[in-house]
């Protein structure tokens, strides 16, 4: 098990910024591919961004490219999601997840956090 705890969500006006954090327990954080997902009311959960084990490679959904940045600090067992130029349609519960897959992207995620609410007002 890899306990994951998200933080940093909240209420922000359109055009504003938030930085989400996801702290993991254990000594093997650097062995996991990490991802961020979100789920808006009445919608399916969707991929937001992912980052390789070293942090050298990232991938983002088209809907957030140029606005959101994923990063990680393996020394602190933490992955981040910097969200800029927020839009009302970014309103959702945001989840971080960890994957044991030997691959980096388009993988199954094995562990999930409880989520943090992000609300963007217009």
PDB file of C-alpha atoms in Angstrom:
ATOM      1  CA  UNK A   1       0.000   0.000   0.000  1.00  0.00           C
ATOM      2  CA  UNK A   2       1.048   3.563  -0.679  1.00  0.00           C
ATOM      3  CA  UNK A   3      -0.981   6.029   1.341  1.00  0.00           C
ATOM      4  CA  UNK A   4      -1.478   9.217  -0.664  1.00  0.00           C
ATOM      5  CA  UNK A   5      -2.758  12.455   0.837  1.00  0.00           C
ATOM      6  CA  UNK A   6      -3.726  15.406  -1.342  1.00  0.00           C
ATOM      7  CA  UNK A   7      -3.854  18.997  -0.176  1.00  0.00           C
ATOM      8  CA  UNK A   8      -4.044  22.483  -1.587  1.00  0.00           C
ATOM      9  CA  UNK A   9      -7.541  22.510  -3.015  1.00  0.00           C
ATOM     10  CA  UNK A  10      -9.965  25.336  -2.424  1.00  0.00           C
ATOM     11  CA  UNK A  11     -12.088  28.062  -3.944  1.00  0.00           C
ATOM     12  CA  UNK A  12     -10.496  30.397  -6.461  1.00  0.00           C
ATOM     13  CA  UNK A  13     -11.747  32.899  -9.013  1.00  0.00           C
ATOM     14  CA  UNK A  14     -11.400  32.260 -12.703  1.00  0.00           C
ATOM     15  CA  UNK A  15      -7.922  33.212 -13.862  1.00  0.00           C
ATOM     16  CA  UNK A  16      -6.408  32.397 -10.509  1.00  0.00           C
ATOM     17  CA  UNK A  17      -3.924  29.737  -9.456  1.00  0.00           C
ATOM     18  CA  UNK A  18      -3.688  26.857  -7.050  1.00  0.00           C
ATOM     19  CA  UNK A  19      -0.956  24.381  -6.235  1.00  0.00           C
ATOM     20  CA  UNK A  20      -1.971  20.889  -5.268  1.00  0.00           C
ATOM     21  CA  UNK A  21       0.334  18.604  -3.329  1.00  0.00           C
ATOM     22  CA  UNK A  22       0.223  14.871  -2.829  1.00  0.00           C
ATOM     23  CA  UNK A  23       2.335  13.372  -0.084  1.00  0.00           C
ATOM     24  CA  UNK A  24       3.171   9.684  -0.103  1.00  0.00           C
ATOM     25  CA  UNK A  25       4.339   7.450   2.682  1.00  0.00           C
ATOM     26  CA  UNK A  26       7.080   4.890   2.393  1.00  0.00           C
ATOM     27  CA  UNK A  27      10.556   4.677   0.996  1.00  0.00           C
ATOM     28  CA  UNK A  28       9.699   3.645  -2.538  1.00  0.00           C
ATOM     29  CA  UNK A  29       8.051   6.809  -3.833  1.00  0.00           C
ATOM     30  CA  UNK A  30      10.631   7.234  -6.584  1.00  0.00           C
ATOM     31  CA  UNK A  31       9.718   3.846  -8.035  1.00  0.00           C
ATOM     32  CA  UNK A  32       6.158   4.941  -8.873  1.00  0.00           C
ATOM     33  CA  UNK A  33       4.847   6.763 -11.873  1.00  0.00           C
ATOM     34  CA  UNK A  34       2.584   9.464 -10.460  1.00  0.00           C
ATOM     35  CA  UNK A  35      -0.520  10.964 -11.949  1.00  0.00           C
ATOM     36  CA  UNK A  36      -3.271  13.480 -11.303  1.00  0.00           C
ATOM     37  CA  UNK A  37      -6.878  12.863 -12.242  1.00  0.00           C
ATOM     38  CA  UNK A  38     -10.088  14.784 -11.696  1.00  0.00           C
ATOM     39  CA  UNK A  39     -13.776  14.096 -11.517  1.00  0.00           C
ATOM     40  CA  UNK A  40     -16.438  16.736 -11.950  1.00  0.00           C
ATOM     41  CA  UNK A  41     -20.016  16.238 -10.742  1.00  0.00           C
ATOM     42  CA  UNK A  42     -21.923  13.937 -13.059  1.00  0.00           C
ATOM     43  CA  UNK A  43     -18.844  13.169 -15.143  1.00  0.00           C
ATOM     44  CA  UNK A  44     -16.364  10.339 -15.341  1.00  0.00           C
ATOM     45  CA  UNK A  45     -12.934  10.628 -13.849  1.00  0.00           C
ATOM     46  CA  UNK A  46     -10.432  11.968 -16.357  1.00  0.00           C
ATOM     47  CA  UNK A  47      -6.681  12.052 -16.709  1.00  0.00           C
ATOM     48  CA  UNK A  48      -4.998  15.380 -16.024  1.00  0.00           C
ATOM     49  CA  UNK A  49      -1.250  14.798 -15.969  1.00  0.00           C
ATOM     50  CA  UNK A  50       1.428  12.216 -15.260  1.00  0.00           C
ATOM     51  CA  UNK A  51       5.117  12.239 -14.468  1.00  0.00           C
ATOM     52  CA  UNK A  52       7.845   9.653 -14.821  1.00  0.00           C
ATOM     53  CA  UNK A  53       9.741   8.209 -11.886  1.00  0.00           C
ATOM     54  CA  UNK A  54      12.668  10.568 -12.243  1.00  0.00           C
ATOM     55  CA  UNK A  55      10.470  13.525 -13.052  1.00  0.00           C
ATOM     56  CA  UNK A  56      12.184  14.008 -16.366  1.00  0.00           C
ATOM     57  CA  UNK A  57       9.155  13.293 -18.509  1.00  0.00           C
ATOM     58  CA  UNK A  58       5.608  14.548 -18.150  1.00  0.00           C
ATOM     59  CA  UNK A  59       2.368  14.305 -20.064  1.00  0.00           C
ATOM     60  CA  UNK A  60      -0.777  16.403 -19.767  1.00  0.00           C
ATOM     61  CA  UNK A  61      -4.301  16.316 -21.078  1.00  0.00           C
ATOM     62  CA  UNK A  62      -4.992  18.697 -23.939  1.00  0.00           C
ATOM     63  CA  UNK A  63      -7.521  20.549 -21.797  1.00  0.00           C
ATOM     64  CA  UNK A  64      -4.837  21.664 -19.337  1.00  0.00           C
ATOM     65  CA  UNK A  65      -1.736  21.995 -21.509  1.00  0.00           C
ATOM     66  CA  UNK A  66      -0.037  25.322 -21.056  1.00  0.00           C
ATOM     67  CA  UNK A  67      -1.924  25.954 -17.812  1.00  0.00           C
ATOM     68  CA  UNK A  68      -1.132  23.018 -15.486  1.00  0.00           C
ATOM     69  CA  UNK A  69       2.312  21.677 -14.619  1.00  0.00           C
ATOM     70  CA  UNK A  70       3.067  18.430 -12.834  1.00  0.00           C
ATOM     71  CA  UNK A  71       6.301  18.010 -10.901  1.00  0.00           C
ATOM     72  CA  UNK A  72       7.699  15.847  -8.150  1.00  0.00           C
ATOM     73  CA  UNK A  73      10.242  15.957  -5.360  1.00  0.00           C
ATOM     74  CA  UNK A  74      11.396  12.421  -4.666  1.00  0.00           C
ATOM     75  CA  UNK A  75      13.387  13.517  -1.632  1.00  0.00           C
ATOM     76  CA  UNK A  76      10.137  14.733  -0.072  1.00  0.00           C
ATOM     77  CA  UNK A  77       7.901  11.968  -1.429  1.00  0.00           C
ATOM     78  CA  UNK A  78       5.635  14.572  -2.949  1.00  0.00           C
ATOM     79  CA  UNK A  79       4.064  15.246  -6.317  1.00  0.00           C
ATOM     80  CA  UNK A  80       2.648  18.642  -7.233  1.00  0.00           C
ATOM     81  CA  UNK A  81       0.153  20.061  -9.670  1.00  0.00           C
ATOM     82  CA  UNK A  82       0.563  23.771 -10.357  1.00  0.00           C
ATOM     83  CA  UNK A  83      -2.661  25.078 -11.852  1.00  0.00           C
ATOM     84  CA  UNK A  84      -2.689  28.495 -13.496  1.00  0.00           C
ATOM     85  CA  UNK A  85      -5.299  30.392 -15.481  1.00  0.00           C
ATOM     86  CA  UNK A  86      -8.021  28.336 -13.869  1.00  0.00           C
ATOM     87  CA  UNK A  87     -11.403  28.118 -15.534  1.00  0.00           C
ATOM     88  CA  UNK A  88     -14.823  27.227 -14.100  1.00  0.00           C
ATOM     89  CA  UNK A  89     -14.678  23.979 -16.079  1.00  0.00           C
ATOM     90  CA  UNK A  90     -11.641  22.954 -14.005  1.00  0.00           C
ATOM     91  CA  UNK A  91     -13.953  22.571 -11.017  1.00  0.00           C
ATOM     92  CA  UNK A  92     -13.659  18.983  -9.805  1.00  0.00           C
ATOM     93  CA  UNK A  93     -12.293  16.707  -7.131  1.00  0.00           C
ATOM     94  CA  UNK A  94      -8.634  16.160  -7.921  1.00  0.00           C
ATOM     95  CA  UNK A  95      -6.970  12.851  -7.117  1.00  0.00           C
ATOM     96  CA  UNK A  96      -3.365  11.802  -7.175  1.00  0.00           C
ATOM     97  CA  UNK A  97      -2.445   8.237  -7.995  1.00  0.00           C
ATOM     98  CA  UNK A  98       0.595   5.981  -8.082  1.00  0.00           C
ATOM     99  CA  UNK A  99       1.396   3.259 -10.587  1.00  0.00           C
ATOM    100  CA  UNK A 100       3.588   0.175 -10.285  1.00  0.00           C
ATOM    101  CA  UNK A 101       3.643  -0.279 -14.033  1.00  0.00           C
ATOM    102  CA  UNK A 102       7.041  -0.730 -15.672  1.00  0.00           C
ATOM    103  CA  UNK A 103       5.824   1.725 -18.300  1.00  0.00           C
ATOM    104  CA  UNK A 104       5.383   5.450 -17.856  1.00  0.00           C
ATOM    105  CA  UNK A 105       2.202   6.580 -19.561  1.00  0.00           C
ATOM    106  CA  UNK A 106      -1.204   5.098 -20.347  1.00  0.00           C
ATOM    107  CA  UNK A 107      -0.793   2.822 -17.368  1.00  0.00           C
ATOM    108  CA  UNK A 108      -3.068   1.408 -14.715  1.00  0.00           C
ATOM    109  CA  UNK A 109      -2.828   3.191 -11.399  1.00  0.00           C
ATOM    110  CA  UNK A 110      -2.679   1.037  -8.299  1.00  0.00           C
ATOM    111  CA  UNK A 111      -3.064   3.488  -5.434  1.00  0.00           C
ATOM    112  CA  UNK A 112      -5.295   6.524  -5.064  1.00  0.00           C
ATOM    113  CA  UNK A 113      -5.657   9.396  -2.663  1.00  0.00           C
ATOM    114  CA  UNK A 114      -8.937  10.590  -1.181  1.00  0.00           C
ATOM    115  CA  UNK A 115      -9.094  13.674  -3.361  1.00  0.00           C
ATOM    116  CA  UNK A 116      -9.160  17.412  -2.824  1.00  0.00           C
ATOM    117  CA  UNK A 117     -11.901  19.743  -4.032  1.00  0.00           C
ATOM    118  CA  UNK A 118     -11.056  22.532  -6.459  1.00  0.00           C
ATOM    119  CA  UNK A 119     -13.796  25.044  -7.189  1.00  0.00           C
ATOM    120  CA  UNK A 120     -13.326  27.824  -9.716  1.00  0.00           C
ATOM    121  CA  UNK A 121     -15.875  30.599  -9.663  1.00  0.00           C
ATOM    122  CA  UNK A 122     -16.695  32.696 -12.704  1.00  0.00           C
TER     123      UNK A 122
END
